[in-house]
Tab-separated table of C-alpha atoms in Angstrom:
chain	number	residue	atom	x	y	z
U	1294	MET	CA	0.000	0.000	0.000
U	1295	ALA	CA	2.825	2.328	0.842
U	1296	GLY	CA	5.961	2.992	-1.124
U	1297	PRO	CA	8.300	5.588	-2.525
U	1298	GLY	CA	6.908	7.941	-5.121
U	1299	ARG	CA	7.583	11.138	-7.018
U	1300	GLY	CA	5.911	14.446	-6.272
U	1301	SER	CA	6.027	18.007	-7.495
U	1302	ARG	CA	8.521	18.929	-4.783
U	1303	ARG	CA	11.827	20.252	-6.115
U	1304	ARG	CA	14.475	18.102	-4.485
U	1305	SER	CA	18.196	18.525	-4.249
U	1306	ARG	CA	20.055	16.120	-6.500
U	1307	LEU	CA	20.468	12.636	-5.027
U	1308	LYS	CA	22.924	9.976	-6.058
U	1309	THR	CA	21.424	7.123	-8.032
U	1310	ALA	CA	23.725	4.665	-6.294
U	1311	SER	CA	25.890	4.691	-3.227
U	1312	PRO	CA	29.264	6.342	-3.887
U	1313	SER	CA	31.884	3.866	-5.043
U	1314	SER	CA	35.211	3.615	-3.303
U	1315	SER	CA	38.561	3.698	-5.065
U	1316	ALA	CA	40.742	0.635	-5.449
U	1317	ASP	CA	42.534	1.340	-2.186
U	1318	GLY	CA	39.147	1.192	-0.412
U	1319	ALA	CA	39.624	4.260	1.760
U	1320	THR	CA	36.593	4.288	4.027
U	1321	ALA	CA	37.193	7.908	4.937
U	1322	GLN	CA	36.799	8.932	1.289
U	1323	ARG	CA	33.541	7.017	1.035
U	1324	LYS	CA	32.209	8.669	4.162
U	1325	THR	CA	32.898	12.138	2.835
U	1326	ALA	CA	31.251	11.190	-0.477
U	1327	TRP	CA	27.904	11.263	1.331
U	1328	THR	CA	27.309	14.873	2.284
U	1329	LEU	CA	25.043	15.881	5.144
U	1330	SER	CA	22.571	17.176	2.556
U	1331	ASP	CA	22.566	13.792	0.784
U	1332	ARG	CA	21.921	11.898	4.006
U	1333	ARG	CA	19.126	14.250	5.028
U	1334	SER	CA	17.459	13.949	1.627
U	1335	VAL	CA	17.561	10.162	1.665
U	1336	LYS	CA	16.394	10.023	5.281
U	1337	ARG	CA	13.520	12.375	4.495
U	1338	ARG	CA	12.333	10.075	1.718
U	1339	LEU	CA	12.784	7.012	3.926
U	1340	VAL	CA	10.751	8.627	6.716
U	1341	GLY	CA	8.049	9.348	4.126
U	1342	ILE	CA	7.902	5.681	3.136
U	1343	ILE	CA	7.695	4.546	6.746
U	1344	HIS	CA	5.016	7.152	7.479
U	1345	ARG	CA	2.874	5.533	4.793
U	1346	PHE	CA	3.518	2.124	6.329
U	1347	TYR	CA	2.176	3.476	9.624
U	1348	LEU	CA	-0.957	4.827	7.947
U	1349	ASP	CA	-1.413	1.432	6.291
U	1350	ALA	CA	-1.019	-0.322	9.655
U	1351	ILE	CA	-3.434	2.079	11.380
U	1352	SER	CA	-6.039	1.484	8.669
U	1353	ARG	CA	-5.938	-2.238	9.457
U	1354	LEU	CA	-6.445	-1.858	13.214
U	1355	PRO	CA	-9.938	-1.827	14.763
U	1356	PRO	CA	-10.953	1.717	15.782
U	1357	ALA	CA	-12.470	0.539	19.064
U	1358	ASP	CA	-9.055	-0.733	20.177
U	1359	LEU	CA	-7.363	2.488	19.069
U	1360	ARG	CA	-9.834	4.512	21.140
U	1361	ALA	CA	-8.650	3.014	24.424
U	1362	THR	CA	-5.893	5.151	25.933
U	1363	SER	CA	-4.288	2.061	27.446
U	1364	GLY	CA	-4.642	0.010	24.271
U	1365	LEU	CA	-3.337	-0.042	20.726
U	1366	ALA	CA	-2.822	3.712	20.318
U	1367	ARG	CA	-0.278	3.610	23.119
U	1368	GLY	CA	1.228	0.376	21.793
U	1369	LEU	CA	1.606	1.972	18.369
U	1370	LEU	CA	3.058	5.349	19.369
U	1371	VAL	CA	5.226	4.184	22.283
U	1372	GLY	CA	6.413	0.684	21.348
U	1373	GLY	CA	5.198	0.019	17.801
U	1374	HIS	CA	8.490	0.592	15.996
U	1375	CYS	CA	8.917	-0.423	12.351
U	1376	LEU	CA	11.599	-2.965	13.280
U	1377	GLY	CA	11.727	-6.734	13.173
U	1378	PRO	CA	12.009	-9.838	10.986
U	1379	LEU	CA	8.661	-9.421	9.178
U	1380	ASP	CA	7.661	-6.999	6.445
U	1381	PRO	CA	7.415	-3.374	7.655
U	1382	VAL	CA	3.617	-3.130	8.074
U	1383	HIS	CA	3.434	-6.481	9.856
U	1384	ASN	CA	6.294	-5.440	12.136
U	1385	ILE	CA	4.371	-2.308	13.144
U	1386	ILE	CA	1.171	-4.225	13.889
U	1387	VAL	CA	2.848	-7.058	15.785
U	1388	ASN	CA	5.089	-4.754	17.822
U	1389	SER	CA	2.136	-2.506	18.721
U	1390	VAL	CA	-0.011	-5.419	19.894
U	1391	TRP	CA	2.903	-6.994	21.762
U	1392	TYR	CA	3.890	-3.824	23.619
U	1393	ALA	CA	0.306	-2.971	24.594
U	1394	ALA	CA	-0.218	-6.491	25.966
U	1395	ALA	CA	3.194	-6.975	27.566
U	1396	PHE	CA	3.461	-3.573	29.240
U	1397	PRO	CA	-0.043	-2.342	30.118
U	1398	LEU	CA	-0.427	1.243	31.253
U	1399	ARG	CA	0.044	1.967	34.951
U	1400	ARG	CA	-1.396	5.018	36.670
U	1401	PRO	CA	0.064	6.928	39.639
U	1402	ALA	CA	-1.201	5.747	43.024
U	1403	ASN	CA	-2.528	9.228	43.809
U	1404	ALA	CA	-4.000	9.987	40.368
U	1405	ASP	CA	-7.564	11.233	40.095
U	1406	ASP	CA	-9.906	8.294	39.510
U	1407	ASP	CA	-11.530	10.198	36.661
U	1408	GLU	CA	-8.369	9.676	34.631
U	1409	THR	CA	-8.843	5.925	34.537
U	1410	ASP	CA	-12.516	5.562	33.757
U	1411	GLY	CA	-14.214	5.098	30.397
U	1412	ARG	CA	-14.645	8.830	29.940
U	1413	ASP	CA	-10.891	9.293	29.777
U	1414	GLU	CA	-10.523	6.661	27.081
U	1415	GLU	CA	-13.397	8.105	25.085
U	1416	ALA	CA	-11.812	11.565	25.331
U	1417	HIS	CA	-8.931	10.338	23.181
U	1418	ALA	CA	-11.172	8.569	20.676
U	1419	SER	CA	-10.214	8.499	17.047
U	1420	LEU	CA	-7.339	11.023	17.136
U	1421	LEU	CA	-3.746	9.793	16.850
U	1422	ARG	CA	-1.348	12.645	17.442
U	1423	THR	CA	0.639	13.679	14.386
U	1424	ASP	CA	3.848	14.406	16.289
U	1425	GLY	CA	3.714	10.976	17.889
U	1426	ILE	CA	3.434	9.260	14.502
U	1427	ALA	CA	6.230	11.394	13.033
U	1428	ARG	CA	8.504	10.734	16.009
U	1429	ILE	CA	8.160	6.973	15.847
U	1430	CYS	CA	8.793	7.121	12.079
U	1431	HIS	CA	12.092	8.944	12.690
U	1432	ARG	CA	13.018	6.613	15.541
U	1433	SER	CA	12.291	3.595	13.356
U	1434	VAL	CA	14.683	4.928	10.714
U	1435	ASP	CA	17.364	5.397	13.380
U	1436	GLY	CA	16.826	1.816	14.529
U	1437	LEU	CA	16.921	0.363	11.018
U	1438	VAL	CA	20.160	2.191	10.224
U	1439	ALA	CA	21.761	1.000	13.472
U	1440	ALA	CA	20.718	-2.605	12.810
U	1441	LEU	CA	22.021	-2.568	9.227
U	1442	LEU	CA	25.341	-1.023	10.272
U	1443	HIS	CA	25.712	-3.709	12.939
U	1444	LEU	CA	24.897	-6.512	10.498
U	1445	CYS	CA	27.278	-5.246	7.794
U	1446	GLY	CA	30.158	-3.961	9.898
U	1447	PRO	CA	32.404	-0.928	9.375
U	1448	SER	CA	32.567	-1.362	5.593
U	1449	LEU	CA	29.108	0.235	5.345
U	1450	THR	CA	28.702	3.977	5.938
U	1451	THR	CA	25.628	5.665	7.377
U	1452	GLY	CA	24.836	7.209	3.999
U	1453	GLU	CA	25.060	3.840	2.278
U	1454	ALA	CA	22.886	2.248	4.964
U	1455	LEU	CA	20.205	4.885	4.398
U	1456	TRP	CA	20.396	4.344	0.637
U	1457	LYS	CA	20.146	0.538	0.925
U	1458	LEU	CA	17.131	0.891	3.213
U	1459	LEU	CA	15.487	3.332	0.811
U	1460	SER	CA	16.163	1.002	-2.129
U	1461	ALA	CA	14.719	-1.913	-0.136
U	1462	GLY	CA	11.562	-0.038	0.860
U	1463	ALA	CA	12.552	0.036	4.564
U	1464	ASP	CA	12.740	-3.778	4.702
U	1465	LEU	CA	15.757	-4.662	6.862
U	1466	THR	CA	16.193	-8.145	5.402
U	1467	ALA	CA	16.131	-6.876	1.815
U	1468	ALA	CA	18.478	-4.010	2.723
U	1469	ALA	CA	20.948	-6.435	4.323
U	1470	ALA	CA	20.887	-8.586	1.179
U	1471	LEU	CA	21.575	-5.514	-0.981
U	1472	ALA	CA	24.375	-4.304	1.270
U	1473	LYS	CA	26.104	-7.694	1.415
U	1474	GLY	CA	25.424	-8.656	-2.196
U	1475	THR	CA	23.722	-11.882	-1.126
U	1476	SER	CA	20.300	-13.457	-1.541
U	1477	LYS	CA	17.420	-12.520	0.718
U	1478	SER	CA	17.337	-16.057	2.134
U	1479	SER	CA	20.982	-15.662	3.123
U	1480	ALA	CA	20.160	-12.339	4.787
U	1481	VAL	CA	17.326	-14.030	6.687
U	1482	ARG	CA	19.822	-16.540	8.086
U	1483	ASP	CA	22.260	-13.766	9.018
U	1484	ILE	CA	19.570	-11.843	10.878
U	1485	ALA	CA	18.395	-15.021	12.609
U	1486	SER	CA	21.926	-15.724	13.863
U	1487	GLU	CA	22.684	-12.145	14.924
U	1488	GLY	CA	19.149	-11.006	15.688
U	1489	LEU	CA	19.362	-10.649	19.457
U	1490	VAL	CA	22.307	-8.251	19.357
U	1491	SER	CA	21.222	-6.503	16.146
U	1492	PHE	CA	17.720	-5.793	17.398
U	1493	ARG	CA	19.032	-4.717	20.799
U	1494	VAL	CA	21.260	-2.183	19.003
U	1495	ALA	CA	18.307	-1.145	16.832
U	1496	ALA	CA	15.949	-0.751	19.789
U	1497	GLU	CA	18.436	1.376	21.699
U	1498	ALA	CA	18.989	3.642	18.691
U	1499	ALA	CA	15.209	3.858	18.199
U	1500	ARG	CA	14.733	4.734	21.887
U	1501	HIS	CA	12.410	1.817	22.515
U	1502	PRO	CA	11.168	1.912	26.133
U	1503	ASN	CA	12.462	-1.626	26.789
U	1504	PRO	CA	15.238	-2.565	24.324
U	1505	ALA	CA	16.165	-5.851	26.008
U	1506	ALA	CA	12.607	-7.199	26.066
U	1507	PHE	CA	11.989	-6.054	22.495
U	1508	ALA	CA	15.160	-7.713	21.178
U	1509	GLN	CA	14.284	-10.969	22.930
U	1510	PHE	CA	10.755	-10.834	21.515
U	1511	VAL	CA	11.544	-10.196	17.834
U	1512	SER	CA	14.657	-12.393	17.670
U	1513	SER	CA	13.435	-15.440	19.569
U	1514	GLU	CA	9.837	-15.393	20.766
U	1515	LEU	CA	8.140	-14.059	17.615
U	1516	PRO	CA	9.680	-16.620	15.202
U	1517	ALA	CA	8.630	-19.458	17.524
U	1518	VAL	CA	5.104	-18.079	17.939
U	1519	ASP	CA	4.745	-17.629	14.181
U	1520	VAL	CA	5.662	-21.263	13.536
U	1521	GLN	CA	3.117	-22.465	16.087
U	1522	HIS	CA	0.264	-19.997	15.517
U	1523	ASN	CA	0.711	-18.702	11.927
U	1524	VAL	CA	0.803	-15.032	12.896
U	1525	VAL	CA	2.035	-13.879	9.487
U	1526	ARG	CA	-0.605	-15.951	7.707
U	1527	LEU	CA	-3.311	-14.275	9.804
U	1528	LEU	CA	-1.980	-10.813	8.935
U	1529	ILE	CA	-1.850	-11.689	5.235
U	1530	MET	CA	-5.362	-13.132	5.164
U	1531	LYS	CA	-7.015	-10.455	7.325
U	1532	GLN	CA	-6.324	-7.089	5.738
U	1533	VAL	CA	-8.742	-5.509	8.232
U	1534	LEU	CA	-8.372	-6.801	11.776
U	1535	ALA	CA	-11.250	-7.061	14.249
U	1536	THR	CA	-11.037	-6.874	18.031
U	1537	ARG	CA	-11.128	-10.681	18.215
U	1538	HIS	CA	-7.993	-10.824	16.046
U	1539	ILE	CA	-6.208	-8.332	18.308
U	1540	ASN	CA	-7.207	-10.360	21.375
U	1541	TYR	CA	-5.928	-13.535	19.716
U	1542	LEU	CA	-2.617	-11.913	18.791
U	1543	SER	CA	-2.253	-10.526	22.317
U	1544	ASP	CA	-2.778	-13.994	23.787
U	1545	VAL	CA	-0.299	-15.795	21.530
U	1546	LEU	CA	2.351	-13.046	21.490
U	1547	VAL	CA	2.247	-12.534	25.267
U	1548	PRO	CA	1.167	-15.837	26.858
U	1549	SER	CA	2.450	-14.552	30.198
U	1550	ALA	CA	3.425	-11.089	31.366
U	1551	PRO	CA	7.173	-10.324	31.167
U	1552	HIS	CA	8.899	-10.309	34.521
U	1553	GLU	CA	9.213	-6.818	35.909
U	1554	PRO	CA	10.285	-5.850	39.430
U	1555	SER	CA	7.134	-5.495	41.522
U	1556	GLU	CA	7.037	-2.002	42.898
U	1557	SER	CA	4.169	-0.036	44.322
U	1558	PRO	CA	3.001	2.783	42.037
U	1559	PRO	CA	4.862	5.993	42.890
U	1560	LEU	CA	3.237	8.969	44.564
U	1561	LEU	CA	3.705	11.974	42.307
U	1562	SER	CA	3.820	15.633	43.176
U	1563	PRO	CA	0.406	17.330	42.891
U	1564	LYS	CA	2.076	19.853	40.582
U	1565	VAL	CA	3.241	17.078	38.249
U	1566	LEU	CA	-0.206	15.482	38.258
U	1567	GLY	CA	-1.730	18.902	37.628
U	1568	ARG	CA	0.536	19.531	34.634
U	1569	ILE	CA	-0.287	16.125	33.149
U	1570	ALA	CA	-4.025	16.694	33.666
U	1571	SER	CA	-3.781	20.168	32.121
U	1572	GLU	CA	-1.995	18.861	29.024
U	1573	LYS	CA	-4.553	16.076	28.636
U	1574	LYS	CA	-7.423	18.554	28.865
U	1575	GLN	CA	-5.811	20.757	26.236
U	1576	PHE	CA	-5.540	17.727	23.969
U	1577	GLN	CA	-9.190	16.861	24.580
U	1578	ASP	CA	-10.263	20.382	23.626
U	1579	ILE	CA	-8.274	20.246	20.372
U	1580	ARG	CA	-9.590	16.771	19.672
U	1581	LYS	CA	-13.212	17.884	19.959
U	1582	GLN	CA	-12.647	20.748	17.518
U	1583	VAL	CA	-10.800	18.570	15.007
U	1584	ILE	CA	-13.326	15.721	15.170
U	1585	SER	CA	-16.154	18.230	14.687
U	1586	ALA	CA	-14.421	19.617	11.583
U	1587	VAL	CA	-13.838	16.091	10.235
U	1588	ASN	CA	-17.506	15.207	10.740
U	1589	MET	CA	-18.486	18.312	8.750
U	1590	ALA	CA	-15.955	17.402	6.062
U	1591	MET	CA	-17.406	13.889	5.753
U	1592	HIS	CA	-20.909	15.359	5.481
U	1593	GLN	CA	-19.766	17.743	2.749
U	1594	TYR	CA	-18.030	14.901	0.905
U	1595	ALA	CA	-21.209	12.811	1.078
U	1596	SER	CA	-23.276	15.716	-0.262
U	1597	GLN	CA	-20.931	16.244	-3.199
U	1598	SER	CA	-20.123	12.620	-4.050
U	1599	GLY	CA	-23.218	10.759	-2.919
U	1600	GLU	CA	-20.961	8.395	-0.927
U	1601	GLN	CA	-21.600	8.056	2.802
U	1602	VAL	CA	-18.508	7.556	4.985
U	1603	THR	CA	-17.995	6.972	8.697
U	1604	LEU	CA	-14.895	7.850	10.710
U	1605	HIS	CA	-12.223	5.304	11.587
U	1606	SER	CA	-9.550	7.632	12.999
U	1607	VAL	CA	-7.782	10.951	12.521
U	1608	CYS	CA	-4.105	10.370	11.727
U	1609	GLY	CA	-2.656	13.757	10.752
U	1610	VAL	CA	-3.311	17.314	11.941
U	1611	SER	CA	-1.341	20.438	11.041
U	1612	LEU	CA	-2.280	23.982	12.041
U	1613	LEU	CA	-0.944	26.336	9.384
U	1614	LYS	CA	0.999	29.145	11.040
U	1615	GLU	CA	-0.632	32.549	11.391
U	1616	GLU	CA	2.446	34.228	9.937
U	1617	GLU	CA	1.576	32.499	6.657
U	1618	GLY	CA	-1.708	34.433	6.641
U	1619	LEU	CA	-3.624	31.203	7.294
U	1620	ASN	CA	-5.151	31.801	10.710
U	1621	ASN	CA	-6.995	28.765	12.178
U	1622	CYS	CA	-6.621	26.755	8.960
U	1623	TYR	CA	-5.824	23.067	9.392
U	1624	HIS	CA	-4.661	20.318	7.062
U	1625	ILE	CA	-6.048	17.010	8.303
U	1626	ASN	CA	-5.720	13.353	7.304
U	1627	PHE	CA	-8.404	10.953	8.447
U	1628	LEU	CA	-9.381	7.381	7.674
U	1629	ALA	CA	-13.035	6.622	6.942
U	1630	TYR	CA	-15.095	3.610	5.904
U	1631	HIS	CA	-17.531	3.722	3.028
U	1632	VAL	CA	-21.008	2.936	4.317
U	1633	ASP	CA	-22.840	0.184	2.445
U	1634	SER	CA	-26.444	-0.621	3.412
U	1635	GLY	CA	-26.102	1.252	6.669
U	1636	SER	CA	-22.872	-0.394	7.881
U	1637	ALA	CA	-19.170	0.241	7.359
U	1638	ALA	CA	-17.756	-1.866	4.549
U	1639	GLY	CA	-14.244	-2.785	3.414
U	1640	ALA	CA	-10.972	-1.182	4.392
U	1641	PRO	CA	-10.954	2.482	5.432
U	1642	VAL	CA	-9.900	5.097	2.888
U	1643	LEU	CA	-7.449	7.925	3.609
U	1644	PHE	CA	-8.838	11.458	3.196
U	1645	PHE	CA	-7.338	14.941	3.171
U	1646	THR	CA	-9.337	17.946	4.301
U	1647	GLU	CA	-8.487	21.627	4.574
U	1648	ALA	CA	-10.702	23.225	7.187
U	1649	ILE	CA	-11.097	26.253	9.408
U	1650	VAL	CA	-11.130	25.043	13.026
U	1651	PRO	CA	-13.337	25.441	14.959
U	1652	SER	CA	-15.759	24.863	12.108
U	1653	CYS	CA	-19.152	26.537	12.358
U	1654	ASP	CA	-20.662	25.097	9.179
U	1655	GLU	CA	-19.674	23.454	5.908
U	1656	THR	CA	-18.447	26.737	4.439
U	1657	ASP	CA	-15.438	26.292	6.747
U	1658	ILE	CA	-14.527	23.075	4.896
U	1659	ARG	CA	-12.393	24.278	2.009
U	1660	LEU	CA	-11.566	20.844	0.581
U	1661	CYS	CA	-12.261	17.184	1.362
U	1662	VAL	CA	-10.927	14.497	-0.992
U	1663	PRO	CA	-9.681	10.908	-0.769
U	1664	VAL	CA	-5.928	10.492	-1.227
U	1665	ASP	CA	-3.920	7.474	-2.305
U	1666	LEU	CA	-0.872	6.488	-0.276
U	1667	VAL	CA	1.030	5.387	-3.377
U	1668	THR	CA	0.193	8.017	-5.978
U	1669	ASP	CA	-0.627	11.121	-3.925
U	1670	ILE	CA	2.667	12.683	-2.895
U	1671	GLY	CA	1.540	16.293	-2.830
U	1672	CYS	CA	3.603	18.621	-0.683
U	1673	CYS	CA	2.932	21.649	1.485
U	1674	PHE	CA	5.516	24.162	2.636
U	1675	ALA	CA	3.430	25.197	5.664
U	1676	CYS	CA	3.126	21.597	6.917
U	1677	GLU	CA	6.817	20.925	6.239
U	1678	ILE	CA	7.756	23.985	8.299
U	1679	ASN	CA	5.557	22.591	11.089
U	1680	LYS	CA	7.315	19.194	10.738
U	1681	LYS	CA	3.871	17.608	10.383
U	1682	LYS	CA	3.423	14.428	8.356
U	1683	VAL	CA	0.209	14.967	6.387
U	1684	VAL	CA	-0.482	13.305	3.029
U	1685	HIS	CA	-1.654	15.946	0.529
U	1686	PRO	CA	-3.395	15.403	-2.820
U	1687	SER	CA	-1.283	15.829	-5.931
U	1688	TYR	CA	-3.718	17.791	-8.072
U	1689	ASP	CA	-6.310	19.563	-5.908
U	1690	GLU	CA	-5.598	23.124	-4.832
U	1691	TYR	CA	-4.921	23.871	-1.169
U	1692	LEU	CA	-3.245	26.572	0.878
U	1693	GLY	CA	0.262	26.372	2.271
U	1694	GLY	CA	2.493	26.547	-0.805
U	1695	ARG	CA	3.692	23.670	-2.968
U	1696	GLU	CA	7.013	24.940	-4.281
U	1697	PHE	CA	10.052	25.093	-2.015
U	1698	GLN	CA	13.624	23.884	-1.758
U	1699	GLU	CA	14.514	21.059	0.622
U	1700	GLY	CA	16.988	23.302	2.385
U	1701	GLU	CA	14.172	25.664	3.373
U	1702	VAL	CA	12.712	23.183	5.866
U	1703	ASN	CA	14.154	21.326	8.834
U	1704	CYS	CA	13.722	17.610	8.213
U	1705	GLY	CA	15.524	16.525	11.380
U	1706	SER	CA	14.193	14.386	14.207
U	1707	ASP	CA	14.720	16.936	16.986
U	1708	PHE	CA	11.125	16.981	18.214
U	1709	PRO	CA	10.113	19.168	21.158
U	1710	SER	CA	10.351	17.311	24.435
U	1711	PRO	CA	8.010	16.276	25.835
U	1712	LEU	CA	5.341	15.706	23.179
U	1713	ASP	CA	1.653	15.587	24.005
U	1714	VAL	CA	1.693	11.790	23.588
U	1715	ASP	CA	4.108	11.650	26.525
U	1716	TYR	CA	1.398	13.195	28.685
U	1717	ILE	CA	-1.485	11.215	27.194
U	1718	PHE	CA	0.259	7.858	27.649
U	1719	PHE	CA	2.122	8.723	30.841
U	1720	ASP	CA	3.019	5.541	32.715
U	1721	ALA	CA	3.635	6.254	36.376
U	1722	ASP	CA	5.983	3.322	36.894
U	1723	ARG	CA	7.936	3.220	33.628
U	1724	ASP	CA	8.128	6.968	33.010
U	1725	ARG	CA	9.681	8.013	36.308
U	1726	ALA	CA	12.528	9.804	34.545
U	1727	PHE	CA	9.959	11.845	32.630
U	1728	ALA	CA	8.097	12.628	35.867
U	1729	ASN	CA	11.354	13.801	37.470
U	1730	HIS	CA	12.158	15.898	34.388
U	1731	LEU	CA	8.686	17.425	34.503
U	1732	TYR	CA	9.033	18.169	38.221
U	1733	GLY	CA	12.362	19.900	37.570
U	1734	LYS	CA	10.842	22.067	34.838
U	1735	ILE	CA	7.959	23.047	37.097
U	1736	MET	CA	10.303	23.950	39.933
U	1737	ASP	CA	12.489	26.037	37.599
U	1738	HIS	CA	9.483	28.207	36.851
């Protein structure tokens, strides 16, 4: 569903193959052959591919499970890295289900009970934070590069690793085969023999919350479970997963909870709890406005096309900066099912809408169109400046500016810390360092 494509964006010139070394094989020369600009350009394209894999994976997950704060949304954005021995989309799904089941959310002992009831989960319904998706895309790239460098040794440079991964469509096994000049079956054997260390290195580079447990899972436990329970076959046969499939995967991937030191939940400072609650409320307020705009956009689309759609999830939100003269204008991606005979049918479709938020009526919906993950590679300067990953249509007109040079935007992975997902999915026991960091920031002010 996802894959590299060409858009109208003017890109700096990229090499069509990794730079070749001279006969004396000077590694230093080969490293300098890949400029910082080259590496950034290739990484940007690789992040774009992986972003589409995440949208593909999200479209296959049941929305009811994504709505639960403690469920798949957290598994996806915290531990659902695009790393492992399977194909990229399957890796994302399996890792998300595994992390959600193996490390369920824990609340502070002195947290308000309202935070843990059904109302809290419903408050986060349907909206997956854009920064959280973008961050795990970047972290996945970092992990893939680290794993490939470990598998291939010092003869491979970072630039070459990025290029091999791009050429292989972010598939680690295929990239390893390209880098070593071997068959994919040979690369599978290499990864199987070195998987524990390679995936530990990858998980650490990708800032996985539990690198040791993740490496053990993907290198040893997952292959054994797949042989016994046909996990990959299930994912191939069921393009759209239901809650019963998620429950089945949770049971077979995590037959027993991983051993963790038993500690009583920590008591947090009222100021820390207050900050977390405040950030969650702010997110809820934004969510309500965005969901309202999306509902209006779907209604407008139905009026114009005659096709009824129902919301699966919102998976991209970018507020265009006021300095661009675009006050309160949002670019939004959402997934929606076509409604057939009164019920949702088939796989959800990705949409793009440009809307004024809050939206008072349908006149605030400037555009609402379906977009294709493979062919629609439209670009938007305003969203790029925001570092927001939103899929834009190639041909429809929208605000924000299409034409720009790559050097005009920052494509790095230096996201603000913390992100709103860190507050939404705060785990009192596992995120103690974050709680201490937050307490220090509060005390400094």
